[in-house]
Each structure stands twice: as structure tokens, then as C-alpha cells.
Coordinates of C-alpha atoms and ligand atoms in Angstrom, one line a residue:
M1 CA -21.8 -9.6 -25.1
N2 CA -20.2 -13.0 -24.4
S3 CA -18.7 -13.0 -21.0
K4 CA -15.0 -13.9 -20.8
R5 CA -13.4 -15.1 -17.6
L6 CA -10.8 -13.0 -15.7
Y7 CA -8.6 -14.2 -12.9
L8 CA -6.8 -11.5 -10.8
H9 CA -4.0 -12.1 -8.4
T10 CA -2.7 -9.3 -6.1
I11 CA 0.6 -9.2 -4.4
G12 CA 1.6 -6.2 -2.1
C13 CA 0.0 -3.3 -0.4
Q14 CA -3.6 -2.0 0.0
M15 CA -3.1 0.3 -2.9
N16 CA -2.5 -2.7 -5.1
V17 CA -5.8 -4.3 -3.8
Y18 CA -7.6 -1.1 -4.8
D19 CA -5.9 -1.0 -8.2
T20 CA -6.8 -4.6 -8.8
E21 CA -10.5 -3.6 -8.3
Q22 CA -10.0 -0.8 -10.8
I23 CA -8.6 -3.3 -13.3
A24 CA -11.7 -5.6 -12.7
M25 CA -14.0 -2.6 -13.3
Q26 CA -12.2 -1.5 -16.4
L27 CA -12.3 -5.0 -17.9
A28 CA -16.0 -5.6 -16.9
A29 CA -16.8 -2.9 -19.4
I30 CA -15.4 -5.1 -22.2
G31 CA -17.1 -8.3 -21.0
Y32 CA -14.7 -9.9 -18.5
E33 CA -16.2 -11.4 -15.4
Q34 CA -14.0 -12.3 -12.5
T35 CA -13.5 -16.0 -11.5
A36 CA -12.1 -17.4 -8.3
T37 CA -9.5 -19.7 -9.8
P38 CA -7.1 -19.4 -12.7
D39 CA -8.3 -22.7 -14.3
G40 CA -10.5 -21.9 -17.2
A41 CA -9.7 -18.2 -17.2
D42 CA -9.4 -16.4 -20.6
L43 CA -7.3 -13.6 -19.1
I44 CA -5.0 -13.8 -16.0
I45 CA -3.5 -10.7 -14.5
V46 CA -1.0 -10.5 -11.7
N47 CA -0.7 -7.2 -9.9
T48 CA 2.8 -7.0 -8.6
C49 CA 4.9 -5.3 -5.8
T50 CA 8.6 -4.4 -5.9
V51 CA 9.0 -2.7 -2.5
R52 CA 11.3 -5.5 -1.3
A53 CA 13.2 -8.2 -3.3
K54 CA 11.0 -11.0 -1.9
A55 CA 7.8 -9.5 -3.2
E56 CA 9.3 -9.3 -6.7
Q57 CA 10.4 -12.9 -6.5
K58 CA 6.9 -13.9 -5.6
A59 CA 5.6 -12.2 -8.7
F60 CA 8.0 -14.0 -11.0
S61 CA 7.3 -17.4 -9.5
F62 CA 3.5 -16.8 -9.8
I63 CA 4.0 -15.8 -13.5
G64 CA 6.2 -18.9 -14.0
R65 CA 3.4 -21.2 -12.7
I66 CA 0.7 -19.5 -14.8
A67 CA 2.9 -19.6 -17.9
K68 CA 2.8 -23.4 -17.8
M69 CA -1.0 -23.3 -18.3
K70 CA -0.4 -21.7 -21.7
R71 CA 1.1 -24.9 -23.1
H72 CA -2.4 -26.4 -23.2
R73 CA -4.4 -23.2 -23.6
K74 CA -2.9 -21.2 -26.5
R75 CA -5.6 -18.4 -26.3
L76 CA -5.0 -17.6 -22.7
I77 CA -3.9 -14.0 -22.2
I78 CA -1.4 -13.3 -19.4
G79 CA -0.9 -9.8 -18.1
V80 CA 1.6 -8.3 -15.6
A81 CA 0.5 -5.1 -13.8
G82 CA 1.8 -2.9 -10.9
C83 CA 5.2 -1.9 -9.6
V84 CA 7.3 -4.7 -11.1
A85 CA 5.6 -4.1 -14.5
Q86 CA 6.4 -0.4 -14.2
Q87 CA 10.0 -1.0 -13.2
E88 CA 10.9 -3.9 -15.6
G89 CA 8.6 -3.0 -18.6
R90 CA 9.8 -4.7 -21.8
R91 CA 12.3 -6.9 -19.9
I92 CA 9.4 -9.0 -18.6
L93 CA 8.4 -9.8 -22.2
E94 CA 11.9 -10.8 -22.9
R95 CA 12.3 -12.9 -19.8
M96 CA 8.8 -14.5 -19.9
P97 CA 7.7 -15.5 -23.4
A98 CA 4.2 -16.5 -22.1
V99 CA 3.4 -12.9 -21.0
D100 CA 1.2 -11.0 -23.5
I101 CA 0.8 -7.6 -21.8
V102 CA 2.9 -5.6 -19.3
F103 CA 1.1 -2.4 -18.1
G104 CA 2.3 0.0 -15.4
T105 CA 0.8 1.8 -12.5
Q106 CA -0.6 4.6 -14.6
A107 CA -2.0 2.6 -17.5
I108 CA -5.0 1.0 -15.8
D109 CA -7.5 3.3 -17.6
R110 CA -6.0 2.3 -21.0
L111 CA -6.3 -1.4 -20.3
P112 CA -9.6 -2.2 -22.1
H113 CA -8.1 -0.7 -25.3
L114 CA -4.9 -2.7 -24.8
V115 CA -6.6 -6.0 -24.2
K116 CA -8.9 -5.5 -27.2
Q117 CA -5.8 -5.1 -29.3
I118 CA -4.4 -8.4 -28.0
E119 CA -7.7 -10.2 -28.6
T120 CA -7.9 -9.1 -32.2
R121 CA -4.2 -8.9 -33.3
H122 CA -2.6 -11.5 -30.9
C123 CA 0.2 -9.0 -30.4
R124 CA 2.3 -8.5 -27.2
I125 CA 2.1 -5.0 -25.6
V126 CA 4.1 -2.9 -23.1
D127 CA 2.5 0.2 -21.7
V128 CA 4.5 1.8 -18.8
D129 CA 3.9 5.4 -19.8
M130 CA 3.5 7.7 -16.8
V131 CA 0.5 9.8 -17.7
E132 CA -1.6 10.0 -14.6
T133 CA -5.4 10.5 -14.5
P134 CA -5.8 10.2 -10.7
D135 CA -9.6 10.6 -10.7
M136 CA -11.8 7.6 -11.2
P137 CA -13.9 8.1 -14.4
D138 CA -17.5 9.0 -13.5
S139 CA -18.7 6.0 -15.5
L140 CA -17.0 3.6 -13.0
V141 CA -18.1 5.2 -9.8
G142 CA -20.5 2.9 -8.0
S143 CA -20.0 0.0 -10.5
Q144 CA -18.0 -2.0 -7.9
K145 CA -19.8 -5.3 -7.2
S146 CA -18.8 -6.4 -3.7
S147 CA -20.3 -7.7 -0.5
Q148 CA -17.5 -6.4 1.6
V149 CA -18.3 -4.0 4.5
S150 CA -14.9 -2.4 4.5
K151 CA -13.3 -0.9 1.4
F152 CA -10.0 0.8 0.4
V153 CA -10.3 4.1 -1.4
T154 CA -7.2 5.6 -2.9
I155 CA -7.2 9.3 -2.4
M156 CA -3.7 10.1 -3.8
R157 CA -1.2 8.4 -5.9
G158 CA 2.6 8.5 -6.1
C159 CA 5.1 10.0 -3.7
D160 CA 7.5 12.9 -3.6
N161 CA 9.4 12.0 -0.5
Y162 CA 12.3 9.9 -1.8
C163 CA 13.2 8.1 1.3
A164 CA 16.6 6.6 0.6
Y165 CA 15.6 3.0 0.7
C166 CA 12.3 3.2 -1.2
V167 CA 11.4 2.5 -4.8
V168 CA 7.9 3.8 -4.6
P169 CA 8.5 7.3 -6.0
F170 CA 10.2 5.6 -9.0
V171 CA 7.4 3.2 -9.8
R172 CA 4.4 5.2 -8.7
G173 CA 5.4 8.6 -10.0
R174 CA 4.8 12.1 -8.6
E175 CA 2.4 12.7 -5.8
T176 CA -1.1 13.6 -7.1
S177 CA -4.3 13.9 -5.1
R178 CA -7.7 13.1 -6.4
Q179 CA -10.4 15.8 -6.3
P180 CA -12.4 15.8 -3.1
E181 CA -15.6 15.7 -5.0
S182 CA -14.5 12.5 -6.8
I183 CA -13.5 10.8 -3.6
I184 CA -16.8 11.7 -1.9
C185 CA -18.8 10.5 -4.8
E186 CA -17.0 7.2 -4.7
V187 CA -17.5 6.8 -0.9
K188 CA -21.2 7.6 -1.2
A189 CA -21.5 5.0 -4.0
L190 CA -19.8 2.4 -1.8
V191 CA -22.0 3.2 1.2
N192 CA -25.1 2.8 -1.1
N193 CA -23.7 -0.7 -1.9
G194 CA -23.6 -1.6 1.8
V195 CA -20.1 -0.5 2.8
K196 CA -19.8 0.6 6.5
E197 CA -16.1 1.5 6.7
V198 CA -13.6 3.1 4.3
V199 CA -9.8 3.1 4.5
L200 CA -8.4 6.1 2.7
L201 CA -5.1 5.3 1.0
G202 CA -2.1 7.4 0.1
Q203 CA 1.7 7.0 0.6
N204 CA 1.6 10.2 2.7
V205 CA -2.0 11.2 3.4
N206 CA -0.9 14.2 5.5
S207 CA 0.2 16.0 2.4
Y208 CA -3.2 15.4 0.6
G209 CA -4.1 18.2 -1.7
K210 CA -1.1 20.4 -0.7
N211 CA 0.7 20.7 -4.1
Q212 CA -2.6 21.2 -5.9
N213 CA -4.3 23.6 -3.5
L214 CA -7.1 21.3 -2.7
C215 CA -8.6 21.1 0.8
S216 CA -6.4 19.6 3.6
F217 CA -6.6 16.0 4.6
A218 CA -8.3 16.9 7.9
E219 CA -10.9 18.9 5.9
L220 CA -11.4 15.9 3.6
L221 CA -12.0 13.6 6.6
A222 CA -14.5 16.1 8.0
M223 CA -16.5 16.0 4.7
I224 CA -16.4 12.2 4.5
N225 CA -17.6 12.1 8.1
E226 CA -20.8 13.7 7.0
I227 CA -21.7 10.9 4.6
Y228 CA -24.9 9.3 5.9
G229 CA -24.7 5.6 6.5
L230 CA -21.0 5.4 6.7
L231 CA -19.9 4.2 10.2
R232 CA -16.1 4.2 10.2
I233 CA -13.2 6.0 8.6
R234 CA -9.6 4.8 8.7
F235 CA -6.6 5.9 6.7
T236 CA -3.0 5.0 5.9
T237 CA -0.2 6.0 5.7
S238 CA 0.9 9.0 7.7
H239 CA 4.4 10.4 7.4
P240 CA 5.6 11.7 10.8
K241 CA 7.2 14.7 9.3
D242 CA 3.9 16.0 8.0
L243 CA 1.6 15.0 10.8
G244 CA 0.1 18.3 12.0
T245 CA -2.1 19.4 14.9
D246 CA -5.2 19.7 12.6
L247 CA -5.1 16.0 11.8
I248 CA -4.2 15.0 15.4
S249 CA -7.3 17.0 16.6
G250 CA -9.4 15.0 14.1
F251 CA -9.0 12.0 16.4
K252 CA -11.0 14.0 19.0
D253 CA -13.3 16.0 16.7
I254 CA -14.3 13.6 13.8
P255 CA -16.7 11.1 15.3
K256 CA -16.4 8.4 12.6
L257 CA -12.6 8.4 12.6
C258 CA -11.3 5.2 14.2
S259 CA -8.7 5.8 17.0
H260 CA -5.8 4.2 15.1
I261 CA -2.9 5.7 13.3
H262 CA -0.2 3.9 11.4
L263 CA 2.9 6.0 11.8
P264 CA 6.0 4.4 10.4
V265 CA 9.1 5.4 12.3
Q266 CA 11.5 3.1 10.4
S267 CA 14.4 3.6 12.9
G268 CA 14.9 5.0 16.4
S269 CA 18.4 6.3 15.6
N270 CA 18.8 9.9 14.4
R271 CA 21.9 9.0 12.5
V272 CA 20.0 6.3 10.5
L273 CA 16.9 8.5 10.1
K274 CA 19.1 11.2 8.5
R275 CA 20.7 8.7 6.1
M276 CA 17.2 7.4 5.3
N277 CA 16.1 11.0 4.4
R278 CA 13.1 10.8 6.6
N279 CA 13.2 14.4 7.7
Y280 CA 12.4 14.0 11.4
T281 CA 14.3 13.0 14.5
R282 CA 13.6 10.4 17.1
E283 CA 12.6 13.3 19.5
Q284 CA 10.2 14.8 17.0
Y285 CA 8.6 11.4 16.5
L286 CA 8.2 10.9 20.2
D287 CA 6.6 14.4 20.5
K288 CA 4.0 13.4 17.9
V289 CA 3.2 10.2 19.8
A290 CA 2.8 12.2 23.0
E291 CA 0.5 14.8 21.2
L292 CA -1.6 12.0 19.8
R293 CA -2.0 10.3 23.2
D294 CA -2.8 13.6 24.9
T295 CA -5.5 14.3 22.3
C296 CA -6.9 10.8 22.2
P297 CA -5.8 8.7 25.1
Q298 CA -7.2 5.4 23.7
I299 CA -5.5 5.8 20.3
A300 CA -3.8 2.7 18.9
I301 CA -0.4 3.4 17.3
T302 CA 1.2 1.0 14.8
T303 CA 4.5 1.4 12.9
D304 CA 6.9 0.1 10.3
I305 CA 10.6 -0.6 11.1
I306 CA 13.5 -1.4 8.8
V307 CA 16.4 -3.3 10.3
G308 CA 19.8 -3.5 8.8
F309 CA 19.7 -0.3 6.8
P310 CA 23.3 0.2 5.3
G311 CA 25.7 1.3 8.1
E312 CA 23.2 0.5 10.9
T313 CA 25.4 -0.2 14.0
E314 CA 24.5 -2.3 17.0
T315 CA 24.0 1.0 18.9
D316 CA 21.6 2.3 16.2
F317 CA 19.6 -0.9 16.4
E318 CA 19.5 -0.7 20.2
Q319 CA 18.0 2.8 19.9
T320 CA 15.3 1.4 17.7
L321 CA 14.6 -1.4 20.1
Q322 CA 14.5 1.1 23.0
L323 CA 12.0 3.3 21.0
V324 CA 9.8 0.3 20.4
E325 CA 9.7 -0.5 24.1
M326 CA 9.2 3.1 25.1
V327 CA 6.3 3.9 22.7
E328 CA 4.6 0.5 23.4
F329 CA 3.2 0.2 19.9
D330 CA -0.1 -1.7 19.4
G331 CA 1.5 -3.5 16.5
L332 CA 4.3 -3.2 14.0
F333 CA 5.6 -4.5 10.7
A334 CA 9.4 -5.0 10.7
F335 CA 11.4 -5.6 7.5
Q336 CA 15.0 -6.5 6.7
Y337 CA 16.4 -3.8 4.5
S338 CA 16.4 -4.8 0.9
D339 CA 18.4 -3.1 -2.0
R340 CA 15.9 -1.6 -4.4
P341 CA 17.7 0.3 -7.2
P342 CA 17.3 3.1 -8.3
A343 CA 16.5 4.0 -4.7
P344 CA 19.7 5.7 -3.6
A345 CA 20.5 3.5 -0.6
A346 CA 21.3 0.7 -3.0
K347 CA 24.6 2.5 -3.7
L348 CA 25.5 3.1 0.0
P349 CA 28.5 1.2 1.4
D350 CA 28.5 -0.9 4.6
K351 CA 25.7 -3.3 3.8
I352 CA 24.7 -5.4 6.8
E353 CA 25.1 -9.2 6.6
T354 CA 21.9 -11.1 6.4
S355 CA 22.7 -13.2 9.5
I356 CA 22.8 -9.9 11.5
T357 CA 19.7 -8.3 10.0
S358 CA 17.6 -11.5 10.4
N359 CA 18.7 -11.6 14.1
R360 CA 17.8 -8.0 14.6
L361 CA 14.4 -8.7 13.0
Q362 CA 13.7 -11.5 15.4
V363 CA 14.7 -9.4 18.4
I364 CA 12.3 -6.6 17.3
L365 CA 9.4 -9.0 16.6
A366 CA 9.9 -10.8 19.9
S367 CA 9.8 -7.6 21.8
Q368 CA 6.7 -6.4 20.1
D369 CA 5.1 -9.8 20.6
R370 CA 5.4 -9.3 24.4
L371 CA 4.0 -5.8 24.2
T372 CA 1.0 -6.9 22.0
R373 CA 0.2 -9.8 24.4
R374 CA 0.3 -7.4 27.3
K375 CA -2.0 -4.9 25.5
N376 CA -4.4 -7.7 24.5
Q377 CA -4.5 -9.0 28.0
Q378 CA -5.6 -5.6 29.2
L379 CA -8.7 -5.9 27.0
V380 CA -9.8 -9.2 28.5
G381 CA -13.3 -8.7 30.0
S382 CA -14.0 -5.4 28.3
T383 CA -16.8 -4.7 25.9
Q384 CA -15.7 -3.5 22.4
W385 CA -17.6 -2.3 19.4
V386 CA -16.3 -4.4 16.4
L387 CA -17.0 -4.5 12.7
T388 CA -17.0 -8.1 11.4
D389 CA -15.5 -7.9 7.9
G390 CA -14.9 -11.6 7.0
L391 CA -13.6 -14.9 8.0
S392 CA -10.0 -15.1 9.1
K393 CA -7.8 -17.7 7.3
K394 CA -6.9 -19.2 10.7
Ligands
LIG1 N1 4.4 5.3 2.2 C1 4.6 4.5 3.4 C2 5.1 3.1 3.2 C3 5.4 2.5 1.9 S1 6.3 1.1 1.8 C4 5.4 5.2 4.4 O1 6.1 6.2 4.1 O2 5.5 4.7 5.5 C5 5.8 0.2 3.2 C6 7.0 -0.1 4.1 O3 7.9 -1.0 3.5 C7 7.8 1.1 4.6 O4 7.2 1.7 5.6 C8 9.1 0.4 4.9 O5 9.1 0.1 6.3 C9 9.2 -0.8 4.1 N2 10.2 -0.7 3.0 C10 10.2 0.2 2.0 N3 11.3 0.0 1.2 C11 12.0 -1.0 1.8 C12 13.3 -1.6 1.5 N4 14.0 -1.2 0.5 N5 13.7 -2.6 2.4 C13 12.9 -3.0 3.4 N6 11.8 -2.4 3.7 C14 11.3 -1.4 3.0
LIG2 FE1 8.5 5.3 0.2 FE2 9.1 7.3 1.8 FE3 7.3 7.7 -0.1 FE4 6.7 6.1 2.0 S1 7.1 8.3 2.1 S2 6.4 5.7 -0.2 S3 8.7 5.1 2.4 S4 9.5 7.3 -0.4

């Protein structure tokens, strides 16, 4: 089989990084080999994110740049994958004449077939059907070629939570968990290829298996802990409303589980949390933090915060800032609220001016910066066990 060159570009979350690898594996089966630059590629695919408006703009500007290459290379195939593809579908073909294929978050396993059609018939294709096959086909398990020591493993797809600001349930579909056997098989294959750490991915790992009567997430962790040769287990993301004592105990009882939890709080104001449809209060969140620290005193806790949710007052914001300082997070990601229709918050009145949200963002980031510095300072002179997983860009 003649090898054809494939260039993949990923924007967005860890789940997209994992999906991009699935795309590479699917296309390797029909003769595509990955290259490090778009120059000379026969097929270029951009895996997109739509969680905030900025990420979507990034995707369109990347496609715009790639589209120009087609002027000189008529046979180049350009594909758009991921959440923008799912959301925009055919509109992308209309807006960007250079794009040949748009495929959604649940079409990755159909990709080889779609690409073959384009190769032979030079047609343009849209596949944004939501027909989920969450488990990795047996034929692909272990076929990942990588020298990385830490790998993402998606254990569940979609989300049923419908937080008011969030587009994920609309572009990633209903929550579905992979079978534990399939996940374990994949982790074992990764470990055989030299992987030392896995990061288990789901929008809300705490509800793993619940709607399909599989094992619980804590039980899954205990099984993965038994895999010989694996050194570390991490996971993301936990939803505070579903974080139970069984998982919290895991930080004490599961030796390979790293002492870190990413627990997005989003806001420190009960009024805002309610409007966000988060289903927990500030007090419940603080109780979970206390239980985590009681169980595992050295645990690192990180979070996500949205500033400028519609109707957020100065008092609401101050409550968030106060929570950040009270909890003393080890790190946080803070975002300015962005309208993402059809997420329902897009229709809420009282949108906050950008000048105010950007100021609130700076205040949160500066506060966390001080905390992080202080925490890092406390580690000076200590001995830590670290996993070196690559070169930092800086
Ligand atoms: N499933 C995860 C996170 C998914 S999106 C969870 O529940 O925490 C990652 C982060 O993006 C969210 O935690 C939130 O802080 C941010 N985010 C999502 N939608 C957003 C929006 N419309 N505007 C700004 N930030 C948003
Ligand atoms: Fe979005 Fe909420 Fe689901 Fe996270 S839990 S993906 S924020 S809807």
C-alpha cells in the first residue's frame, strides 16, 4: 500500500487530543502516515473546539490558512472534525469552499470509508450523525505508535448535565461510558508500549457507568490500579455534585492514583451557581474540599471559574474571589463567559460588558498567581517524585 501523508491539528481539550489519535489510527488503516508539518500533506484535518467563541475563531482562521494551500495543490483533501464540525455541519462547506469533509464527534469510526469516497469520487461529504459506538474497536487497541510516557484514555463520552452556559451536551451527545474491559485492554496495551501514566477522561467521571449499570468509577480505578507496569493514574473532570465518598477514599486507598483532583467550581455565588444549573451550593463545594483534605492532606486541588456569567453582580464576583482565596487552589483556569447557543444562558438577559469581565478575569488570575507562588515556595528544598513527560515549550 502506498503511504499517503496526513497532517493533524488539534484545538481544545484533552478529549480532542485523544480523538485526534483515534483519527490517526483509523486513517493508518487505509495507508495514511502522520507528518509533522502541513506542507506536502495529502490530507489535513483540523479537530476543532467550540466551548468558547475564541476557540471557534481559531478553528476558522486555521482552516482559512490551510485553504490557501489548495490553490497550488488541487488534490489536497481538507477535513474539519470535532465540536465545530458537529455544530456547524454543512454550513462549513458553504462558508469554506476548500473544505472537502466535515465529520462530527461521533463519526470517527466511519472516517476511513468517507475519505475513500472522497479519494475516488472527489466529492464533498458531511457526516454529523449522532450514532455513538463508545468502545474502541478491538482491531485498534494497541495500535497506537507513540513514545509518550503519559497518555489520555477517554472512558466516557458526552454529557447529560446541561450546565446553562455549556455547549458540550449539544455537540458531544448523551453521556455514554465505555465497557470497563475495553478500557482495561487499552490501558494494558499502552503500558506494553512503554506508557507509565494514564489520564482517564470524561466530562463527569463521577457518573461513570451509572446509567448503564457498569461498575462505579472508584471500582474502575481500583481495577486499573492492578495493571502491572503502570505507575500513575490521573483523571479529569469531576463534577462536584457527583463527587462521592467512595472516590474521595480512593485518594487514600488506590496507591497509583495521583493526589490531584480537578474540581471545577465555576462560581462562588449560590445565586450564580443556581442560574448556571450546577446543582450544588458554595457550602456543599467547600464541604467536599474539606473531605478531600481530611482524607488526603497532600491533595492538590485545581478548578475552573467563569467570570461574567449573565447577571453576575460585583457581590457575586466577590464571593467567587473570596472562595478562591479561602480554598487556596493549587491552580485554576479562569474564563470570561462566552455565549454558546443553543446553551440556554445565551438567551439570558443582563449580559456583562467585556470591560467588566476582563477586569474580573485579571483580578482572579492575579489572586491565584499569588497563591500559586506561595505554594510553590513551600516546596523549595523538598524532594519530589516526578514523571518527565517531554520538553516544555518555554
Ligand atoms: N466537563 C467539564 C468541563 C467542560 S468545559 C466540567 O464540567 O467541568 C471546560 C471549562 O470551560 C468549564 O469548566 C468552564 O469553566 C468553561 N466553559 C464552558 N462553557 C463556557 C462558556 N460558555 N463560557 C466560558 N467558559 C466556559
Ligand atoms: Fe458542560 Fe456542565 Fe457537562 Fe461539564 S458538566 S461538559 S460544564 S454541561
